[in-house]
Amino acid sequence: MSKRNLTKQAAAIAALDSGSKPAGQIAESLNVSRATLYNWKKRAQTDQELSDLIQLERQELAGKYFQLASGLASALIEKLPDATFENKAVSALATAADKWLALTGQPQQITESRVSGSINLLVEARQALRMYEQEGFAPADALECLRDDDPELYRALLTASHTGDQGGESTE
């Protein structure tokens, strides 16, 4: 396979990985089917030369998105007093930053998990203490581990000890 053809495939796969265009649009621009595009991507798992070229293309594309994001951020900072939420540069900056994150393998979103209010933290804390004790920790050491590993559960135990809360469990 020619070097030119491999370079074209690598660029297409890097663009696909970045999410900069839909797969159909990338395939159409190269006059190939989406299946061919995905076959190239699959082949890259076993073809070291293609895989290496994809990494180079990803780095180059990531650099371009980084430069774009940096330029837009600088321009927005200068225009901050006049900026509006409708500013198209803000959307372009977000898009460029998102593509850069995708190409560099960094998380593109932050997901926050919260403990549901329906879970009784005191019950969970006592279960955690029992688990530490089953692992061979003395009760005082288990409490220290819980304090270090899960401060929220530790606080639930402290609060219960100060208020006399039994937390839905009987004390034995």
Coordinates of N, CA and C in Angstrom, one line a residue:
M1 N 0.9 -1.2 0.0 CA 0.0 0.0 0.0 C 0.9 1.2 0.0
S2 N 0.5 2.2 -0.8 CA 1.3 3.4 -0.9 C 1.3 4.3 0.4
K3 N 2.4 5.0 0.6 CA 2.5 5.8 1.7 C 1.4 6.9 1.7
R4 N 1.1 7.4 0.5 CA 0.1 8.5 0.3 C -1.2 7.9 0.8
N5 N -1.6 6.7 0.4 CA -2.8 6.1 0.8 C -2.9 5.9 2.3
L6 N -1.8 5.4 2.9 CA -1.8 5.3 4.3 C -2.0 6.6 5.1
T7 N -1.4 7.6 4.5 CA -1.5 8.9 5.2 C -2.9 9.5 5.1
K8 N -3.5 9.2 3.9 CA -4.9 9.6 3.8 C -5.8 8.9 4.8
Q9 N -5.6 7.6 4.9 CA -6.4 6.8 5.9 C -6.1 7.2 7.3
A10 N -4.9 7.5 7.6 CA -4.6 8.0 9.0 C -5.2 9.3 9.3
A11 N -5.2 10.2 8.3 CA -5.9 11.5 8.5 C -7.4 11.3 8.7
A12 N -8.0 10.4 7.9 CA -9.4 10.2 8.1 C -9.7 9.6 9.4
I13 N -8.9 8.7 9.9 CA -9.2 8.1 11.2 C -9.0 9.1 12.3
A14 N -8.0 9.9 12.2 CA -7.8 11.0 13.2 C -8.9 11.9 13.3
A15 N -9.5 12.3 12.1 CA -10.6 13.2 12.0 C -11.8 12.5 12.7
L16 N -12.0 11.2 12.4 CA -13.1 10.4 13.0 C -12.9 10.4 14.5
D17 N -11.7 10.1 15.0 CA -11.5 10.1 16.4 C -11.8 11.4 17.1
S18 N -11.5 12.5 16.4 CA -11.7 13.8 17.0 C -13.2 14.2 17.1
G19 N -14.0 13.5 16.2 CA -15.4 13.9 16.2 C -15.6 15.2 15.5
S20 N -14.6 15.7 14.7 CA -14.8 17.0 14.0 C -15.8 17.0 12.9
K21 N -16.1 15.8 12.4 CA -17.1 15.6 11.3 C -17.7 14.3 11.5
P22 N -19.0 14.1 11.1 CA -19.6 12.8 11.2 C -18.9 11.8 10.2
A23 N -18.9 10.6 10.6 CA -18.2 9.5 9.8 C -18.7 9.6 8.3
G24 N -19.9 9.8 8.1 CA -20.5 9.8 6.7 C -19.8 10.9 5.9
Q25 N -19.7 12.1 6.5 CA -19.1 13.2 5.8 C -17.6 13.0 5.5
I26 N -16.9 12.4 6.5 CA -15.5 12.1 6.2 C -15.4 11.1 5.1
A27 N -16.2 10.0 5.1 CA -16.1 9.0 4.1 C -16.5 9.6 2.7
E28 N -17.5 10.4 2.7 CA -17.9 11.1 1.4 C -16.8 11.9 0.9
S29 N -16.1 12.7 1.7 CA -15.1 13.6 1.2 C -13.9 12.8 0.6
L30 N -13.8 11.5 1.0 CA -12.7 10.6 0.5 C -13.2 9.7 -0.6
N31 N -14.5 9.8 -0.9 CA -15.2 9.0 -1.9 C -15.1 7.5 -1.5
V32 N -15.3 7.2 -0.2 CA -15.3 5.8 0.2 C -16.6 5.6 1.1
S33 N -16.9 4.4 1.4 CA -18.1 4.1 2.3 C -17.7 4.3 3.7
R34 N -18.7 4.4 4.6 CA -18.4 4.5 6.0 C -17.9 3.2 6.5
A35 N -18.3 2.1 5.9 CA -17.8 0.8 6.2 C -16.3 0.7 6.0
T36 N -15.9 1.3 4.8 CA -14.4 1.3 4.5 C -13.7 2.1 5.6
L37 N -14.2 3.2 6.0 CA -13.6 4.0 7.0 C -13.4 3.3 8.3
Y38 N -14.5 2.6 8.7 CA -14.4 1.8 9.9 C -13.5 0.6 9.8
N39 N -13.4 0.0 8.6 CA -12.4 -1.1 8.3 C -11.0 -0.6 8.5
W40 N -10.7 0.6 8.0 CA -9.4 1.2 8.1 C -9.1 1.3 9.6
K41 N -10.0 1.8 10.4 CA -9.8 2.0 11.8 C -9.5 0.7 12.5
K42 N -10.3 -0.4 12.1 CA -10.1 -1.7 12.6 C -8.7 -2.2 12.3
R43 N -8.3 -2.0 11.0 CA -7.0 -2.5 10.5 C -5.9 -1.9 11.3
A44 N -6.1 -0.6 11.7 CA -5.0 0.1 12.4 C -4.6 -0.6 13.7
Q45 N -5.5 -1.5 14.3 CA -5.2 -2.2 15.5 C -4.1 -3.2 15.3
T46 N -3.9 -3.7 14.0 CA -2.9 -4.7 13.7 C -1.8 -4.2 12.8
D47 N -2.0 -3.1 12.2 CA -1.1 -2.5 11.2 C -0.3 -1.4 11.9
Q48 N 0.9 -1.7 12.3 CA 1.7 -0.8 13.1 C 2.0 0.5 12.3
E49 N 2.3 0.4 11.0 CA 2.6 1.5 10.2 C 1.4 2.5 10.2
L50 N 0.3 1.9 10.0 CA -0.9 2.8 10.0 C -1.2 3.4 11.3
S51 N -1.0 2.6 12.4 CA -1.3 3.0 13.7 C -0.3 4.2 14.1
D52 N 0.9 4.1 13.7 CA 1.9 5.2 13.9 C 1.5 6.4 13.2
L53 N 1.1 6.3 11.9 CA 0.7 7.4 11.2 C -0.6 8.1 11.8
I54 N -1.5 7.3 12.3 CA -2.7 7.8 13.0 C -2.3 8.7 14.2
Q55 N -1.3 8.2 15.0 CA -0.8 8.9 16.1 C -0.2 10.3 15.7
L56 N 0.5 10.3 14.6 CA 1.1 11.5 14.1 C 0.0 12.5 13.7
E57 N -1.0 12.0 13.0 CA -2.1 12.8 12.5 C -2.9 13.3 13.7
R58 N -3.1 12.5 14.7 CA -3.9 12.9 15.9 C -3.1 14.1 16.6
Q59 N -1.8 13.9 16.7 CA -1.0 15.0 17.3 C -1.0 16.3 16.5
E60 N -0.9 16.1 15.2 CA -1.0 17.3 14.4 C -2.3 18.0 14.5
L61 N -3.4 17.2 14.4 CA -4.7 17.8 14.5 C -5.0 18.4 15.9
A62 N -4.5 17.7 16.9 CA -4.6 18.2 18.3 C -3.9 19.5 18.5
G63 N -2.7 19.6 17.8 CA -2.0 20.9 17.9 C -2.8 22.0 17.2
K64 N -3.4 21.7 16.1 CA -4.2 22.7 15.4 C -5.4 23.2 16.3
Y65 N -6.1 22.2 16.9 CA -7.2 22.6 17.8 C -6.7 23.4 19.0
F66 N -5.6 23.0 19.5 CA -5.0 23.7 20.7 C -4.7 25.2 20.3
Q67 N -4.1 25.4 19.1 CA -3.8 26.7 18.6 C -5.1 27.5 18.4
L68 N -6.1 26.9 17.8 CA -7.4 27.5 17.6 C -8.0 27.9 18.9
A69 N -8.0 27.0 19.9 CA -8.6 27.3 21.2 C -7.8 28.4 21.9
S70 N -6.5 28.4 21.8 CA -5.7 29.4 22.5 C -6.0 30.8 21.8
G71 N -6.0 30.8 20.5 CA -6.3 32.1 19.8 C -7.7 32.6 20.2
L72 N -8.7 31.8 20.2 CA -10.0 32.2 20.5 C -10.1 32.7 22.0
A73 N -9.4 31.9 22.9 CA -9.4 32.3 24.3 C -8.8 33.7 24.4
S74 N -7.7 33.9 23.8 CA -7.0 35.2 23.9 C -7.9 36.4 23.3
A75 N -8.5 36.1 22.2 CA -9.4 37.1 21.6 C -10.6 37.4 22.5
L76 N -11.2 36.3 23.1 CA -12.3 36.5 24.0 C -11.9 37.3 25.3
I77 N -10.7 37.0 25.8 CA -10.3 37.7 27.0 C -10.2 39.2 26.7
E78 N -9.7 39.6 25.5 CA -9.6 41.0 25.1 C -10.9 41.6 25.0
K79 N -11.9 40.9 24.6 CA -13.2 41.4 24.3 C -14.2 41.1 25.5
L80 N -13.7 40.6 26.6 CA -14.5 40.2 27.7 C -15.6 41.2 28.1
P81 N -15.3 42.5 28.2 CA -16.3 43.4 28.7 C -17.5 43.5 27.7
D82 N -17.3 43.2 26.4 CA -18.4 43.3 25.5 C -18.9 41.9 25.1
A83 N -18.4 40.8 25.7 CA -18.8 39.4 25.3 C -20.3 39.2 25.7
T84 N -20.9 38.4 24.9 CA -22.3 38.0 25.1 C -22.3 36.4 25.0
F85 N -23.4 35.8 25.5 CA -23.5 34.4 25.4 C -23.8 34.0 24.0
E86 N -24.3 34.9 23.2 CA -24.5 34.5 21.8 C -23.3 34.6 20.9
N87 N -22.2 35.0 21.5 CA -20.9 35.1 20.8 C -20.5 33.8 20.2
K88 N -20.4 33.8 18.9 CA -20.0 32.6 18.2 C -18.6 32.1 18.5
A89 N -17.8 33.0 18.9 CA -16.4 32.6 19.3 C -16.4 31.7 20.5
V90 N -17.3 31.9 21.4 CA -17.4 31.1 22.6 C -17.8 29.7 22.2
S91 N -18.7 29.5 21.3 CA -19.0 28.2 20.8 C -17.9 27.5 20.1
A92 N -17.2 28.3 19.3 CA -16.0 27.8 18.5 C -14.9 27.4 19.5
L93 N -14.7 28.2 20.6 CA -13.7 27.8 21.6 C -14.1 26.5 22.3
A94 N -15.3 26.4 22.6 CA -15.8 25.1 23.3 C -15.6 23.9 22.4
T95 N -15.9 24.1 21.1 CA -15.7 23.0 20.2 C -14.3 22.7 20.0
A96 N -13.4 23.7 19.8 CA -12.0 23.4 19.6 C -11.4 22.7 20.8
A97 N -11.8 23.2 22.0 CA -11.3 22.6 23.2 C -11.7 21.1 23.4
D98 N -13.0 20.9 23.0 CA -13.5 19.5 23.1 C -12.8 18.6 22.1
K99 N -12.5 19.1 20.9 CA -11.8 18.2 19.9 C -10.4 18.0 20.4
W100 N -9.7 19.0 21.0 CA -8.4 18.8 21.5 C -8.4 17.8 22.6
L101 N -9.3 17.9 23.5 CA -9.4 16.9 24.6 C -9.6 15.5 24.0
A102 N -10.5 15.3 23.0 CA -10.7 14.0 22.4 C -9.4 13.4 21.8
L103 N -8.7 14.3 21.1 CA -7.5 13.8 20.4 C -6.3 13.5 21.3
T104 N -6.3 14.1 22.5 CA -5.3 13.9 23.5 C -5.7 12.9 24.5
G105 N -6.8 12.3 24.4 CA -7.3 11.2 25.3 C -7.7 11.7 26.7
Q106 N -8.0 13.0 26.8 CA -8.4 13.5 28.1 C -9.9 13.5 28.2
P107 N -10.4 13.4 29.4 CA -11.9 13.4 29.6 C -12.5 14.7 29.0
Q108 N -13.6 14.5 28.3 CA -14.3 15.6 27.7 C -15.4 16.1 28.6
Q109 N -15.8 15.4 29.6 CA -16.8 15.9 30.5 C -16.5 15.4 31.9
I110 N -17.0 16.1 32.8 CA -16.8 15.8 34.2 C -18.1 15.3 34.7
T111 N -18.2 14.1 35.3 CA -19.4 13.5 35.8 C -19.3 13.5 37.3
E112 N -20.3 14.1 37.9 CA -20.4 14.1 39.3 C -21.4 13.1 39.8
S113 N -21.0 12.4 40.8 CA -22.0 11.4 41.4 C -22.2 11.8 42.8
R114 N -23.5 11.8 43.2 CA -23.8 12.1 44.5 C -24.6 11.0 45.1
V115 N -24.4 10.8 46.4 CA -25.1 9.8 47.1 C -26.6 10.2 47.2
S116 N -27.4 9.2 46.9 CA -28.9 9.5 47.0 C -29.3 9.7 48.4
G117 N -30.2 10.6 48.6 CA -30.8 10.9 49.9 C -31.4 9.7 50.5
S118 N -31.8 8.7 49.7 CA -32.5 7.5 50.2 C -31.5 6.5 50.8
I119 N -30.3 6.7 50.6 CA -29.3 5.8 51.3 C -29.0 6.3 52.6
N120 N -29.0 5.5 53.6 CA -28.8 5.8 55.0 C -27.2 5.8 55.2
L121 N -26.6 6.9 55.3 CA -25.2 7.0 55.4 C -24.7 6.3 56.7
L122 N -25.5 6.3 57.7 CA -25.0 5.7 59.0 C -25.0 4.1 58.8
V123 N -26.0 3.6 58.1 CA -25.9 2.1 57.8 C -24.7 1.8 56.9
E124 N -24.5 2.6 55.9 CA -23.3 2.4 55.0 C -22.0 2.5 55.8
A125 N -21.9 3.5 56.7 CA -20.7 3.6 57.5 C -20.5 2.4 58.4
R126 N -21.5 1.9 59.0 CA -21.4 0.7 59.9 C -21.0 -0.5 59.1
Q127 N -21.5 -0.6 57.9 CA -21.1 -1.7 57.0 C -19.7 -1.6 56.6
A128 N -19.2 -0.4 56.4 CA -17.8 -0.2 56.0 C -16.9 -0.6 57.2
L129 N -17.3 -0.2 58.4 CA -16.5 -0.6 59.6 C -16.4 -2.1 59.7
R130 N -17.5 -2.8 59.5 CA -17.5 -4.2 59.6 C -16.6 -4.8 58.6
M131 N -16.6 -4.3 57.4 CA -15.7 -4.8 56.3 C -14.2 -4.6 56.7
Y132 N -13.9 -3.4 57.3 CA -12.5 -3.2 57.8 C -12.1 -4.2 58.9
E133 N -13.1 -4.5 59.8 CA -12.8 -5.4 60.9 C -12.7 -6.8 60.4
Q134 N -13.4 -7.2 59.3 CA -13.3 -8.5 58.7 C -11.9 -8.7 58.0
E135 N -11.4 -7.6 57.6 CA -10.0 -7.6 57.0 C -8.9 -7.7 58.1
G136 N -9.3 -7.7 59.4 CA -8.3 -7.8 60.4 C -8.0 -6.6 61.2
F137 N -8.6 -5.4 60.9 CA -8.3 -4.2 61.6 C -9.0 -4.2 62.9
A138 N -8.3 -3.7 63.9 CA -9.0 -3.5 65.2 C -10.0 -2.4 65.1
P139 N -11.0 -2.3 65.9 CA -12.1 -1.3 65.8 C -11.6 0.1 65.7
A140 N -10.6 0.5 66.5 CA -10.1 1.8 66.4 C -9.3 2.1 65.1
D141 N -8.6 1.1 64.6 CA -7.9 1.2 63.3 C -8.9 1.3 62.2
A142 N -10.0 0.5 62.3 CA -11.1 0.5 61.3 C -11.7 1.9 61.2
L143 N -11.9 2.5 62.3 CA -12.5 3.9 62.3 C -11.5 4.9 61.7
E144 N -10.2 4.7 61.9 CA -9.2 5.6 61.3 C -9.2 5.4 59.8
C145 N -9.3 4.2 59.4 CA -9.3 3.9 57.9 C -10.6 4.5 57.3
L146 N -11.7 4.4 57.9 CA -12.9 5.0 57.4 C -12.8 6.5 57.3
R147 N -12.2 7.1 58.4 CA -12.0 8.6 58.4 C -11.1 9.0 57.2
D148 N -10.1 8.2 56.9 CA -9.2 8.6 55.8 C -9.8 8.2 54.4
D149 N -10.5 7.1 54.3 CA -11.1 6.6 53.0 C -12.4 7.3 52.6
D150 N -13.2 7.5 53.6 CA -14.5 8.1 53.3 C -15.0 9.1 54.4
P151 N -14.5 10.3 54.3 CA -14.9 11.3 55.3 C -16.4 11.5 55.5
E152 N -17.1 11.3 54.5 CA -18.6 11.5 54.6 C -19.2 10.5 55.5
L153 N -18.8 9.2 55.3 CA -19.3 8.1 56.2 C -18.8 8.3 57.6
Y154 N -17.6 8.7 57.7 CA -17.0 9.0 59.1 C -17.8 10.0 59.8
R155 N -18.1 11.1 59.1 CA -18.9 12.2 59.7 C -20.3 11.7 60.1
A156 N -20.9 10.8 59.3 CA -22.2 10.2 59.7 C -22.1 9.4 61.0
L157 N -21.0 8.7 61.2 CA -20.8 8.0 62.4 C -20.7 8.9 63.6
L158 N -19.9 10.0 63.4 CA -19.7 11.0 64.5 C -21.0 11.7 64.9
T159 N -21.7 12.1 63.8 CA -23.0 12.7 64.1 C -23.9 11.8 64.9
A160 N -24.0 10.5 64.5 CA -24.9 9.6 65.1 C -24.4 9.4 66.6
S161 N -23.1 9.3 66.8 CA -22.7 9.1 68.2 C -23.0 10.3 69.1
H162 N -23.1 11.5 68.5 CA -23.4 12.7 69.3 C -24.9 12.9 69.5
T163 N -25.7 12.4 68.5 CA -27.1 12.6 68.6 C -27.8 11.3 69.2
G164 N -27.1 10.2 69.3 CA -27.7 9.0 69.7 C -28.6 8.3 68.6
D165 N -28.4 8.7 67.4 CA -29.1 8.1 66.3 C -28.7 6.7 66.1
Q166 N -29.6 5.8 65.9 CA -29.3 4.3 65.7 C -29.3 4.0 64.2
G167 N -29.7 4.9 63.3 CA -29.6 4.8 61.9 C -30.3 3.6 61.3
G168 N -31.4 3.2 61.9 CA -32.2 2.2 61.3 C -31.7 0.8 61.6
E169 N -30.6 0.7 62.4 CA -30.1 -0.6 62.8 C -30.2 -0.7 64.3
S170 N -30.4 -1.9 64.8 CA -30.4 -2.1 66.3 C -29.0 -2.2 66.7
T171 N -28.7 -1.7 67.9 CA -27.4 -1.9 68.5 C -27.4 -3.1 69.2
E172 N -26.2 -3.8 69.2 CA -26.1 -5.1 69.8 C -25.1 -5.1 70.9

